[in-house]
Every structure is written in structure tokens, then in C-alpha cells.
Amino acid sequence: MDIATIIGTLLGFIVVIGAIVAGGGAGMFFHIPSLAITMGGMLCATLIHFSLPQFLGIFSVIKKTIVAKIPPQSELVQKMVNYAAINRRDGALALEQEISKISDLFFVKALQMLVDGQESEEIRETMSLEIQHLQDRHSNGKKILEFMGASAPAFGMIGTLIGLVQMLRSLESPEKIGAGMAVALLTTFYGAFAANLIFIPLAGKLGIYSKAETTAKEMITEGICAVARGDNPTAVREKMQAFVSQSKREEVKANI
Amino acid sequence: MDIATIIGTLLGFIVVIGAIVAGGGAGMFFHIPSLAITMGGMLCATLIHFSLPQFLGIFSVIKKTIVAKIPPQSELVQKMVNYAAINRRDGALALEQEISKISDLFFVKALQMLVDGQESEEIRETMSLEIQHLQDRHSNGKKILEFMGASAPAFGMIGTLIGLVQMLRSLESPEKIGAGMAVALLTTFYGAFAANLIFIPLAGKLGIYSKAETTAKEMITEGICAVARGDNPTAVREKMQAFVSQSKREEVKANI
Amino acid sequence: MDIATIIGTLLGFIVVIGAIVAGGGAGMFFHIPSLAITMGGMLCATLIHFSLPQFLGIFSVIKKTIVAKIPPQSELVQKMVNYAAINRRDGALALEQEISKISDLFFVKALQMLVDGQESEEIRETMSLEIQHLQDRHSNGKKILEFMGASAPAFGMIGTLIGLVQMLRSLESPEKIGAGMAVALLTTFYGAFAANLIFIPLAGKLGIYSKAETTAKEMITEGICAVARGDNPTAVREKMQAFVSQSKREEVKANI
Amino acid sequence: MDIATIIGTLLGFIVVIGAIVAGGGAGMFFHIPSLAITMGGMLCATLIHFSLPQFLGIFSVIKKTIVAKIPPQSELVQKMVNYAAINRRDGALALEQEISKISDLFFVKALQMLVDGQESEEIRETMSLEIQHLQDRHSNGKKILEFMGASAPAFGMIGTLIGLVQMLRSLESPEKIGAGMAVALLTTFYGAFAANLIFIPLAGKLGIYSKAETTAKEMITEGICAVARGDNPTAVREKMQAFVSQSKREEVKANI
Amino acid sequence: MDIATIIGTLLGFIVVIGAIVAGGGAGMFFHIPSLAITMGGMLCATLIHFSLPQFLGIFSVIKKTIVAKIPPQSELVQKMVNYAAINRRDGALALEQEISKISDLFFVKALQMLVDGQESEEIRETMSLEIQHLQDRHSNGKKILEFMGASAPAFGMIGTLIGLVQMLRSLESPEKIGAGMAVALLTTFYGAFAANLIFIPLAGKLGIYSKAETTAKEMITEGICAVARGDNPTAVREKMQAFVSQSKREEVKANI
């Protein structure tokens, strides 16, 4: 669960809506046709740019970014050290009961391969391919969000141009000029708001999340491979600690 | 047939035209001279930038992007496994009758080379060169579309500047100001609309299509080469599955 | 002779001038002081950016881009195959009479080296250095045109700012506002027009021309080197065909 | 202590506030709601983009950039030469008393490893990892500041759009137009000011500081490793001088 | 002495000042507070971005770019051929009297090392490091100028925003609107002018100068190293000519 994303989004909406309400007349900022052209145009352009499966996959990627929990690195180190100890004492088969304690499917698969007695190299190859596909999905989601972040202000501008042309044509009734321009500017506002508070920061978060998850998956792969090679707990710990920043390293002992 | 491109384009036009009609007076948004300067200027700049054959080739590239069907990866895997089985049982010549079942010229050529008894390395070399030329054509089309996407708003702005200068000169008749500015803004609208709904997303789709088609062609090359080397169906299947994302792999058996 | 550049430039001027004339009062779009500040400022900035020889060389590079004719690839293949046949039958000296039939100085030089009995490696080294210098000249010309394309709109904006300040100072005579602003906007129009119809597309064309000419020069180098090594016509043809896209390859036989 | 950052920031504020005060009515430039939407929106977008620890870490990184003192290169050379002399005369253990004279934790750690009798390669490996983590922290801080520099003007524009819409709606009271637009423009002013005087230059300074600190840390690592290998003072000096620009090299002798 | 820079700057000022004077009332374009905020803000941002020594070093780098004379390549070839002849006839010591004829410190140092009897490899190593530091200084100066070119228009916009807010607040006196806006726009004019006529082109010139000077220094290093190895004049000439574009090569003979 990524707290920062949720806090940032909530606070961002509060700040902007607060500024709107403080100025009086929040109602005029909610205009369905303006919303339709900005968001509709942006979604259509995104549909043209990407393929249907890519487009539909973006929602699950975003959801995972916010909801998914990346295990702390120290926890992974601890687990691998334990597995190494169990493996040396009771053999790989004894690790079978550990599988049920894990919820991450990637981790389960790696551990299952270990229990099934597969070679270290086979495990690494299979899991590396999985990591590769994970990164592809993430980088794909990032590209879609970045395109949305560039497309939303563009369609906001298109909406404003339409509004301006319509307003200028009916210049005979000057009392309508202000209202017409206010509505015309709404689409630019929607586009800028959606891009700068939602799409662009979310694309950035996806990149940071992707890096963190990839590192975790690489730690799991590295650890399971070391256990599969029959390394002793100390050697496994050393291998795992190389991933951890010096200031965050903790004393880890096999704890089984 | 790429559904997303067609849906996106149709919906995009509906959304924008809907917003125009809803505002009343759709007629004033259709102005031939404005359209002529925006699109004409953009096309002229594109002609100067690229050579005539490149410019004329863009239409067939776009058409192919929307119409062409990339075979599902599982289908390619299945076919190669079958070919391997036929090849091992009856020899390469027995594959001749398979050629007539294929419509993709690239695939036909690779299979013909196999039937003709060419070496694996020769097939790979010839087909790799073909893939190289395919990518060149795609990347060329992408560059043209991207240039159009940058050029259309620029000529939209040039048209608006011309309209503004003309409008400002006749400022003595204030009742014409609004109409003049409305017309002047139309070119900016045309440029922004064409760039953001058509050219930029289409350039993106071309990139994604190019990647998918290249992968398919590489799978065909890899598979035909494996068959040409006389690999057994299981080995061919393994080679082909490496291209397929883990979650999409299906059980494949020779089916002849 | 590059038709596309000439057609594009002519049509582009026709489209823009047509839009101006159609709006009435084309005369007001021709304003020497505005033209002076936009183009003069741009040329001065270009002079500061580049050295005098680079700046003066740009005109010959542009001229060559439009006028120079790159020989068709099939013609080059045919020639090299003929040379190989002559070389095998009568020796390199017999090629001397071919030199007078060629107008391209690069080609003449390579052929002369061959006739003079220089080694294949020497020819390749000398001609590669020539190609390197050619590419430097082209990439230099491209950079100058791109800088002009970025500088012209900037000085257009500077001219408009000057015009706006002057117009705003004399706001007491409101009837002059429109005319003043119209003139102020002219420099922005000049800058945008020159950049988007001339400099930016021409820089692009220079890049495409450079690539085509480099390929032709590399084909010549490769072919002459093969002849110098005494390769037979068939081997020379194979080497040359590797440069030609599959769909454009023609049956070539020594034709002497 | 980086004087330039402090002078630049102070002078920048003086220049801008001076221009505001000179124009009369500085009070109108201080508007809490405008400040809230620009800075609040920017901070929220930054929170969404980055993770909470990264976001909170930015302040200590900035502080360190301004406050931290990078030792002069000549001082480092002198120290390493002294250490080499002490090491050769009295052994590594004699260097223990030097540790207390150093305040930089990185330097302390490297020296401690040397005193503990670790091998040159072990020291290099450990310290290189530390440098890597240092660079990661710096590049992370730079990215956050750059994002803030891009986000602040965007939220300034969003604030101005909100203000414009509100102002245009109440166009019936024309005497309020000026005041409304003045307030609306304030957010754009805040965003441009914060980005161009604070965030963008600070991101640049962080990059320059990072390069300088990395070089210092690499000099320490290189020097300690040389001492650990038992190099004589002259050899150590030569190794260290390679980092120093020729014009800044000073005569250095062991001084113990 | 780089003529193009001086001509470009002078003509640029003449063109812009001419346009101002032609429009009447040049005095209003000279406004100290506007100049102070644009240039002052830009300088402060540059101070924050770079360190004090880097900032102060920019002036000497610019001066050298305009004033320094890069010796013609043919002159360098001639000199090296002469040195080779002298070295072969009278030994390296006889070159001592040549040192006094050279003003370039880099050249003097290289020649001194040769006279001192240093090995070719030592000379190359020392001089390469010097070239490296030279390039660092140049690229640093280029970065500062580019940042100034980006910062000046930004502070021009900030100044305009301040002016607009002040003008809009005093909208009650409509006769002041024009004058207020004219002054407000001046800072944008200053920023655009300084960036596009001074900073951006000067950064470009620095890059081109850097490349030319680096090539000259590399020719000197290469030549002195060849002489130090005792190569004969012909071999030295060949080595030097490789740096010279074919069309500029001249017949060179030892001339002592």
C-alpha cells in the first residue's frame, strides 16, 4: 500500500477544490461537456496510440502500484537465510511447507522450483524471464500514463479553442462573453489538472515502484538460486546483503 | 485489423463534433480556406522534408498498420511444431503443400527456402535482411507521421497569425472583430486536432505495430531455421515458447 | 534534382500567399522593417553561433541537396559488375577510359586509384576518410539549418515584443491600436513561416539526402575495392546487391 | 559551506522583492490562497511521484549540499602521503590515532578498515558500494528537485486558470476585472519564481556538488587502497595527483 | 580572433536598435529596473546552479573564445615536419631554440618535454590529461551559457508577471494601462534578446571553438610524440595530414 500516492492525491484534490470553493461558485467548475471533450479526446487518442490489451491492462498496473506491498529487504534476507539453514539440515523437500506461507506468486513459483529439485541455473533462467516480462508490463504502463499526461492538456486546448470560436461568433451579446470564455477555459483547466496531478506523477511513481519491485524479485531469484546450490546460511546472507544499502543492513541469523 | 485505432478515431471525431454541435452552429467550424492553409502547409513541409517515394509510401504503411493481421503467437508455435513433425517424418519436400495455406508473403518465402533445401544459415541471413528492411520502412513511416504531428499545429499557428493581422487591419468595423478572430482561431484548432487525434497517436501505433510484427517475423525465421536444421518437434516448441510471455503459453503438440 | 523539395516549397508559398490574398490586402503582409529584424536577427545569431567558413558553406550544401543527383543503386551495381569483367579480361589499366564517362569526383578518384594499381585497403582507407568529411559537412549544414529554424521564431517574437511596446506607448490614439498590433504580429508570422516551411524541413531533407549519398559512396568504395582485389563479376554483384533492398534488386549481368 | 548558493538565493530574493516594492504595493503580492494552491499542488504531485522516504530525504540532501564542506584536493593528497609514510615506518596500527582527527564518516570507515588490516581489494569493494549509494541518493534528490521545478509552474498555471474562470463569471462588475486578473496571475508568478530561482538552480547545484563529493570519495578510496597495499609515499602521491588538475597541483611531501 | 562573433553581435545590436529607433522613442526601451530584474535574477539563478569558481571562470572562457587564435592546420604540419628534420639532423636538444618562437603554453610544454628527452608515451599521457582538463573547462562554460540562455527568458517572464499584476491593480486609471503593459513587456523583451542573440549563440560558438582547439592540441600532441619517437619528416607529415581535410592538404616539405 503506497501511502504517499493516496495522501498526495487526496491532498491535491482538497487543495484545488478548496481554492475553487474559496473563490465562490464551485458549481461552475463542474461542466460535463467540457469534461467529456477533454477526457474523451484523451482516451480516444490513447486508444489509437496503443493496442486494446495494452490500454485495458493499464488499470490493473495502476491498481497494483498503489495496493501491492513490496516486502522489506530485511525480511527477504531473513527468509533466505532460514531457507538455507532448512535446506542444509533437512533437504529441499522440507521447504515445501514454507510455500503456503507466501502470497507473492513469483516467490511461490521460485520456491516450488527449488522444492522440485530444479537446478540453480534453470531457476535463474525461468525467473529472469518472468522479471523481464514484469518490467515490460511496467514500462508499457508508464508509457501509456505519460502519453495521457501529454494528451490531456492538448485536448484541453482543443476544447478551449472550440469554446472560443463559439463565444467569438456570438459577440453581439457582450454580456455572454465572460461566461463563454469561462466555460472555454474549463477544458484547459481539466487537462492541466489531470495531467499534472494524476497522469504525470503516477507515471513517475510507476517507474519508482517498478525499480523497487524488480530489486525485490532479483533478491528472491538470487537467494533461491543460492539455496538451490546448497550454500550455507552465512554465504546466502552475504549474497543478499549486497542488495541492501549499508545503513539499512541488520544483523541476520538463521531463525528456524 | 486493429480495432482500437478505428474505435479511437471514430469516438474521437464523435466527441469533438458532438462538442461543436452542442455549442450550436457547427457550420462555422467548417472553413475550407482555413483547412487548406493548415493541411496544405503541413503537407508541403512534409514534402520538403522527405523524398517523394518516402512521402508516397506513408499511405500504404498506415493502411497496413490498421488492416494487417498479425497471427497469434500460439498459432505460429503450433505451425512450426507441425512443420517439424512433417519434416522429420516425410522430409522438407512434404512441406510444399503447406505453402499454399499461408497468405503472409514473408512466411511463404521462408517456407519456400526450406522446401528448396536451403541451409538454416542462408534462410536466417535472407530473412533477417527482410526484417531489417521492414523495420526501416516502419521507422520511416513513424518519422513522417511525427513530423506531420509537429508541423500541423505550426501551420495552424501561421494561419491564425495571418487571420489576426487581417482582422486587426479592419478594426474600424468592431462588429467584425469577433467573427474575424473566430475564423483566425480555426486553423489553430485544425492543427491541434489533426496532430493530437490523428498524427501523434498514429505514429505511436505504428511503433507498437512494428514491434509486434517484427517479433512475429522473428518467430517465423527462428522456427523455420530450427525445422531446417532438422530439430525434433519438442525442441522446436521450446525455441518458439521463449518468445511467448509465460502467462500466454499453451500446451502445444504436433497436430498433423 | 530533388523534385519534392521544389514542389513543396512552391506549393507552400502558393498556399500561404493564396490565404493572404484571399483575405484581401496582401500588401500589408510585406513590411521591410519586420522582415529585417526577423531575418537579420536570425542571421546574426547564426553568425555568432558558427564560424564564418561554416556559415558561408551552408549555401553550397543546400544547393547540392536540391540539385545533386544520386545515381540509382542498380546503375552502380551494373557499373561495378562491368568493371570487374573488364578488370579480369584486360587488367585494371583498361578501366582508364571509363573514368572520362563519370562526372562524380568521388567516383573518379576511386576509379583513378584502381587504375593506378593501388591496393584494395589503401583505396578503402582514402575513400572512407572522404566519406567521413562528407558526413561532417552534411551534419554541419543540418545543425546550421536547425539553429536557424529555432532562431527565426525567437527573433519573430523579439520583433513582436518591440512592436507591442511601441504600440502600447501610443495607446492615446486608439484607432492606431489595430494597425500597430497587426504590424507587431508580422515578425512572429515571418519567423514561424520561415522556420516551418523552409529551415526545419530543409534540415530534415539534408539528413535524408546525406544518408542516401553516403550509401551511394559506400557502394562505390565497396565495389571498387572488390574489383581491386580481382573479384569475379558474380562475386562483385553479390557484394553490391547486399546494399539494395530485396524488392528493388534487378537481374544484373556484365554488359561490356 | 557553499557561498554561491546563499549569495544567489539572497540576492535573487532582494532583486525580485525590490522590483515589487519599487512598483508600490508589495502587500498585494502576498496572497496565502494563491501560495497554497501553487506550492500545495506541487508538493502533492511530488508526493504522488515519489515514495515517502524519498520525499522526506530531499531536505537532508539539500541541507548537506549547502552546508557540507568538501575537503580541498591538496589536503587529501597531503593526508594520504602522510599515512603512507606512517604505514611504512610504524605499520597500519599506528594510523589508529589519525582516525579521531577526521570528521567525515566515509573517511573514518575507510581508515578503520585499513587499521583493521583488511586487504586493499576488500576496502575498495566496500567503499565503492558506499559511493554508489551516495550517488543514488544525490541523483534521487536531483530528480525530485527537477520534478518540483517542472510541477510548480504547472500548478501556477492551474491556479491562474481557476482565478480566470472565477473572474470571468463575475464580469458584470467590471471594476473587479483588474483585481481578479491580478490575483489570478499571482499563482503563475509564484510557480515561475519558485521553479527558476529555487528548484531548477538547486537541482543543478546538487549535480555539481555530487560530482565534487564523488571525486573526493574516490580519492580517499584510491589513497587508502594504495596505503593498504604498502605503497611508498612517492607512489601514493603520484596516484593522488592524477585526480588533481595540473594547474592546482602543489608540491607535497610526507609531513609527519 | 573570431570575426563572425564580433560581426554577428554588432550587426544584431544594430538591427534590433535600428528597429527600435525606427519605431520612434528609443528611450522607453531603456528601463533600469526591468534590466535589473531580468539580468539580476538570471545571474542569481546561475550563482545558485554553479559554484563560485565555475561562475567566475566563464568570463575568461568567453574572452578566450573570441580572442584566441587557433593556428592553421597547415602551419602545424609544417612545424612538425621541420622539428622532425631538426631532430634527425641535430638531436632533440637543437629544438630548444624553437621554444621561444611559440606563444601557446600547451605547445611550449609539449616541446619542452621533447627537449628534456622524455619518452613519447610520457608526453602523450601528460598532454592528453591537459586536453581533458581543457575540454572540461569548455564544456563547463558551455553549460553555464546554456543555463543563462534558459534562465534569462524565465526571469523576463517573471518580471512581466510582476509588472502585469501591478498594472492590473491600478486599472482605475485606464490611461496608464498602455504604459504599464509596455513596461511589463520590457523584461520579456530583455530576456528573449539576451538569450537569443547572446547566450545561446555564444554557447554554440564555444562548442565549435572547443572542437577546433581540441583538434589543434591533438595535432600538436601527435606530432611531438612522432618526433620524440624519432620518425623521419615524411612519416611525421603523413601522420599530421590525417587530421587535415583532403581539400585543404598542401604540399609540405621540411623547411629548415
PDB file of C-alpha atoms in Angstrom, chain E residues 24-179:
ATOM      1  CA  GLY E  24      10.317  56.160 -32.531  1.00  0.00           C
ATOM      2  CA  GLY E  25      11.024  56.668 -28.844  1.00  0.00           C
ATOM      3  CA  ALA E  26      14.065  54.504 -28.216  1.00  0.00           C
ATOM      4  CA  GLY E  27      14.266  55.916 -24.720  1.00  0.00           C
ATOM      5  CA  MET E  28      11.324  53.905 -23.448  1.00  0.00           C
ATOM      6  CA  PHE E  29      13.194  50.694 -24.245  1.00  0.00           C
ATOM      7  CA  PHE E  30      15.890  51.521 -21.731  1.00  0.00           C
ATOM      8  CA  HIS E  31      14.469  50.858 -18.285  1.00  0.00           C
ATOM      9  CA  ILE E  32      16.952  50.168 -15.476  1.00  0.00           C
ATOM     10  CA  PRO E  33      14.565  48.338 -13.071  1.00  0.00           C
ATOM     11  CA  SER E  34      13.435  45.979 -15.845  1.00  0.00           C
ATOM     12  CA  LEU E  35      17.039  45.322 -16.789  1.00  0.00           C
ATOM     13  CA  ALA E  36      17.883  44.716 -13.122  1.00  0.00           C
ATOM     14  CA  ILE E  37      15.225  42.097 -12.550  1.00  0.00           C
ATOM     15  CA  THR E  38      15.888  40.181 -15.785  1.00  0.00           C
ATOM     16  CA  MET E  39      19.674  40.149 -15.669  1.00  0.00           C
ATOM     17  CA  GLY E  40      19.896  40.167 -11.861  1.00  0.00           C
ATOM     18  CA  GLY E  41      17.530  37.236 -11.493  1.00  0.00           C
ATOM     19  CA  MET E  42      19.347  35.326 -14.212  1.00  0.00           C
ATOM     20  CA  LEU E  43      22.745  35.914 -12.597  1.00  0.00           C
ATOM     21  CA  CYS E  44      21.440  34.867  -9.165  1.00  0.00           C
ATOM     22  CA  ALA E  45      19.996  31.634 -10.561  1.00  0.00           C
ATOM     23  CA  THR E  46      23.320  30.957 -12.281  1.00  0.00           C
ATOM     24  CA  LEU E  47      25.155  31.554  -8.986  1.00  0.00           C
ATOM     25  CA  ILE E  48      22.883  29.053  -7.235  1.00  0.00           C
ATOM     26  CA  HIS E  49      23.313  26.491 -10.005  1.00  0.00           C
ATOM     27  CA  PHE E  50      27.093  26.628 -10.324  1.00  0.00           C
ATOM     28  CA  SER E  51      29.938  27.008  -7.851  1.00  0.00           C
ATOM     29  CA  LEU E  52      31.665  30.368  -7.434  1.00  0.00           C
ATOM     30  CA  PRO E  53      34.902  29.387  -9.258  1.00  0.00           C
ATOM     31  CA  GLN E  54      32.915  27.969 -12.177  1.00  0.00           C
ATOM     32  CA  PHE E  55      30.817  31.127 -12.384  1.00  0.00           C
ATOM     33  CA  LEU E  56      33.848  33.440 -12.319  1.00  0.00           C
ATOM     34  CA  GLY E  57      35.707  31.297 -14.848  1.00  0.00           C
ATOM     35  CA  ILE E  58      33.057  31.849 -17.518  1.00  0.00           C
ATOM     36  CA  PHE E  59      34.307  35.307 -18.438  1.00  0.00           C
ATOM     37  CA  SER E  60      37.846  34.161 -19.230  1.00  0.00           C
ATOM     38  CA  VAL E  61      36.446  31.256 -21.243  1.00  0.00           C
ATOM     39  CA  ILE E  62      34.261  33.600 -23.341  1.00  0.00           C
ATOM     40  CA  LYS E  63      37.113  36.069 -23.798  1.00  0.00           C
ATOM     41  CA  LYS E  64      39.426  33.306 -24.967  1.00  0.00           C
ATOM     42  CA  THR E  65      36.787  32.024 -27.398  1.00  0.00           C
ATOM     43  CA  ILE E  66      36.632  35.410 -29.107  1.00  0.00           C
ATOM     44  CA  VAL E  67      40.244  36.499 -28.853  1.00  0.00           C
ATOM     45  CA  ALA E  68      42.303  33.311 -29.006  1.00  0.00           C
ATOM     46  CA  LYS E  69      43.761  32.347 -32.341  1.00  0.00           C
ATOM     47  CA  ILE E  70      43.843  28.688 -33.346  1.00  0.00           C
ATOM     48  CA  PRO E  71      46.868  28.155 -35.618  1.00  0.00           C
ATOM     49  CA  PRO E  72      46.015  26.969 -39.157  1.00  0.00           C
ATOM     50  CA  GLN E  73      46.413  23.217 -39.547  1.00  0.00           C
ATOM     51  CA  SER E  74      48.915  23.622 -42.404  1.00  0.00           C
ATOM     52  CA  GLU E  75      51.167  25.682 -40.125  1.00  0.00           C
ATOM     53  CA  LEU E  76      51.161  22.909 -37.519  1.00  0.00           C
ATOM     54  CA  VAL E  77      52.000  20.291 -40.154  1.00  0.00           C
ATOM     55  CA  GLN E  78      54.881  22.454 -41.425  1.00  0.00           C
ATOM     56  CA  LYS E  79      56.268  22.970 -37.915  1.00  0.00           C
ATOM     57  CA  MET E  80      56.181  19.299 -37.006  1.00  0.00           C
ATOM     58  CA  VAL E  81      57.903  18.331 -40.256  1.00  0.00           C
ATOM     59  CA  ASN E  82      60.625  20.889 -39.511  1.00  0.00           C
ATOM     60  CA  TYR E  83      61.054  19.618 -35.968  1.00  0.00           C
ATOM     61  CA  ALA E  84      61.362  16.059 -37.245  1.00  0.00           C
ATOM     62  CA  ALA E  85      64.098  17.153 -39.662  1.00  0.00           C
ATOM     63  CA  ILE E  86      65.965  19.122 -36.973  1.00  0.00           C
ATOM     64  CA  ASN E  87      65.591  16.246 -34.526  1.00  0.00           C
ATOM     65  CA  ARG E  88      67.026  13.743 -37.027  1.00  0.00           C
ATOM     66  CA  ARG E  89      69.898  16.037 -38.019  1.00  0.00           C
ATOM     67  CA  ASP E  90      70.907  17.700 -34.744  1.00  0.00           C
ATOM     68  CA  GLY E  91      69.063  15.826 -31.988  1.00  0.00           C
ATOM     69  CA  ALA E  92      66.215  16.910 -29.716  1.00  0.00           C
ATOM     70  CA  LEU E  93      68.326  19.459 -27.879  1.00  0.00           C
ATOM     71  CA  ALA E  94      68.609  21.541 -31.051  1.00  0.00           C
ATOM     72  CA  LEU E  95      64.837  22.145 -30.766  1.00  0.00           C
ATOM     73  CA  GLU E  96      65.335  24.227 -27.634  1.00  0.00           C
ATOM     74  CA  GLN E  97      65.659  27.435 -29.641  1.00  0.00           C
ATOM     75  CA  GLU E  98      62.283  26.729 -31.283  1.00  0.00           C
ATOM     76  CA  ILE E  99      60.514  27.000 -27.929  1.00  0.00           C
ATOM     77  CA  SER E 100      60.982  30.753 -27.734  1.00  0.00           C
ATOM     78  CA  LYS E 101      59.201  31.186 -31.072  1.00  0.00           C
ATOM     79  CA  ILE E 102      55.949  29.728 -29.754  1.00  0.00           C
ATOM     80  CA  SER E 103      53.404  31.587 -27.661  1.00  0.00           C
ATOM     81  CA  ASP E 104      50.887  28.787 -26.995  1.00  0.00           C
ATOM     82  CA  LEU E 105      51.698  27.463 -23.490  1.00  0.00           C
ATOM     83  CA  PHE E 106      50.408  23.993 -24.338  1.00  0.00           C
ATOM     84  CA  PHE E 107      52.742  23.793 -27.337  1.00  0.00           C
ATOM     85  CA  VAL E 108      55.673  25.136 -25.263  1.00  0.00           C
ATOM     86  CA  LYS E 109      55.122  22.489 -22.609  1.00  0.00           C
ATOM     87  CA  ALA E 110      54.997  19.643 -25.120  1.00  0.00           C
ATOM     88  CA  LEU E 111      58.116  20.882 -26.886  1.00  0.00           C
ATOM     89  CA  GLN E 112      59.926  21.339 -23.565  1.00  0.00           C
ATOM     90  CA  MET E 113      59.167  17.723 -22.647  1.00  0.00           C
ATOM     91  CA  LEU E 114      60.574  16.677 -26.020  1.00  0.00           C
ATOM     92  CA  VAL E 115      63.751  18.715 -25.497  1.00  0.00           C
ATOM     93  CA  ASP E 116      64.064  17.291 -21.965  1.00  0.00           C
ATOM     94  CA  GLY E 117      64.282  13.880 -23.594  1.00  0.00           C
ATOM     95  CA  GLN E 118      61.046  12.446 -22.227  1.00  0.00           C
ATOM     96  CA  GLU E 119      59.598   9.352 -23.823  1.00  0.00           C
ATOM     97  CA  SER E 120      56.842   9.578 -26.423  1.00  0.00           C
ATOM     98  CA  GLU E 121      54.377   7.799 -24.144  1.00  0.00           C
ATOM     99  CA  GLU E 122      55.050  10.126 -21.208  1.00  0.00           C
ATOM    100  CA  ILE E 123      54.456  13.172 -23.410  1.00  0.00           C
ATOM    101  CA  ARG E 124      51.214  11.739 -24.766  1.00  0.00           C
ATOM    102  CA  GLU E 125      49.939  10.896 -21.284  1.00  0.00           C
ATOM    103  CA  THR E 126      50.696  14.328 -19.835  1.00  0.00           C
ATOM    104  CA  MET E 127      49.320  16.257 -22.811  1.00  0.00           C
ATOM    105  CA  SER E 128      46.168  14.092 -23.028  1.00  0.00           C
ATOM    106  CA  LEU E 129      45.395  14.945 -19.424  1.00  0.00           C
ATOM    107  CA  GLU E 130      45.843  18.625 -20.271  1.00  0.00           C
ATOM    108  CA  ILE E 131      43.464  18.288 -23.227  1.00  0.00           C
ATOM    109  CA  GLN E 132      40.979  16.556 -20.930  1.00  0.00           C
ATOM    110  CA  HIS E 133      41.089  19.472 -18.492  1.00  0.00           C
ATOM    111  CA  LEU E 134      40.734  21.940 -21.371  1.00  0.00           C
ATOM    112  CA  GLN E 135      37.601  20.151 -22.592  1.00  0.00           C
ATOM    113  CA  ASP E 136      36.192  20.113 -19.058  1.00  0.00           C
ATOM    114  CA  ARG E 137      36.646  23.888 -18.804  1.00  0.00           C
ATOM    115  CA  HIS E 138      35.000  24.418 -22.197  1.00  0.00           C
ATOM    116  CA  SER E 139      32.079  22.097 -21.569  1.00  0.00           C
ATOM    117  CA  ASN E 140      31.581  23.753 -18.202  1.00  0.00           C
ATOM    118  CA  GLY E 141      31.481  27.182 -19.832  1.00  0.00           C
ATOM    119  CA  LYS E 142      29.039  25.883 -22.439  1.00  0.00           C
ATOM    120  CA  LYS E 143      26.719  24.571 -19.721  1.00  0.00           C
ATOM    121  CA  ILE E 144      26.764  27.909 -17.891  1.00  0.00           C
ATOM    122  CA  LEU E 145      25.942  29.860 -21.063  1.00  0.00           C
ATOM    123  CA  GLU E 146      23.160  27.432 -21.937  1.00  0.00           C
ATOM    124  CA  PHE E 147      21.692  27.782 -18.453  1.00  0.00           C
ATOM    125  CA  MET E 148      21.854  31.580 -18.803  1.00  0.00           C
ATOM    126  CA  GLY E 149      20.094  31.274 -22.155  1.00  0.00           C
ATOM    127  CA  ALA E 150      17.278  29.309 -20.490  1.00  0.00           C
ATOM    128  CA  SER E 151      17.159  31.442 -17.361  1.00  0.00           C
ATOM    129  CA  ALA E 152      17.066  34.922 -18.939  1.00  0.00           C
ATOM    130  CA  PRO E 153      13.669  34.462 -20.679  1.00  0.00           C
ATOM    131  CA  ALA E 154      12.286  32.872 -17.496  1.00  0.00           C
ATOM    132  CA  PHE E 155      13.206  35.919 -15.416  1.00  0.00           C
ATOM    133  CA  GLY E 156      11.942  38.120 -18.242  1.00  0.00           C
ATOM    134  CA  MET E 157       8.585  36.392 -17.813  1.00  0.00           C
ATOM    135  CA  ILE E 158       8.761  36.777 -14.024  1.00  0.00           C
ATOM    136  CA  GLY E 159       9.376  40.498 -14.471  1.00  0.00           C
ATOM    137  CA  THR E 160       6.449  40.767 -16.863  1.00  0.00           C
ATOM    138  CA  LEU E 161       4.178  38.962 -14.396  1.00  0.00           C
ATOM    139  CA  ILE E 162       5.185  41.426 -11.650  1.00  0.00           C
ATOM    140  CA  GLY E 163       4.523  44.346 -13.999  1.00  0.00           C
ATOM    141  CA  LEU E 164       1.166  42.949 -15.077  1.00  0.00           C
ATOM    142  CA  VAL E 165      -0.043  42.413 -11.507  1.00  0.00           C
ATOM    143  CA  GLN E 166       0.954  45.977 -10.592  1.00  0.00           C
ATOM    144  CA  MET E 167      -0.686  47.383 -13.702  1.00  0.00           C
ATOM    145  CA  LEU E 168      -3.919  45.425 -13.204  1.00  0.00           C
ATOM    146  CA  ARG E 169      -4.254  46.645  -9.622  1.00  0.00           C
ATOM    147  CA  SER E 170      -4.322  50.252 -10.784  1.00  0.00           C
ATOM    148  CA  LEU E 171      -6.845  49.634 -13.524  1.00  0.00           C
ATOM    149  CA  GLU E 172      -8.917  52.565 -12.274  1.00  0.00           C
ATOM    150  CA  SER E 173      -6.702  54.935 -14.218  1.00  0.00           C
ATOM    151  CA  PRO E 174      -7.184  53.488 -17.735  1.00  0.00           C
ATOM    152  CA  GLU E 175      -4.805  55.933 -19.354  1.00  0.00           C
ATOM    153  CA  LYS E 176      -1.952  54.168 -17.539  1.00  0.00           C
ATOM    154  CA  ILE E 177      -2.787  50.697 -18.833  1.00  0.00           C
ATOM    155  CA  GLY E 178      -0.810  51.019 -22.041  1.00  0.00           C
ATOM    156  CA  ALA E 179       2.261  52.450 -20.368  1.00  0.00           C
TER     157      ALA E 179
END
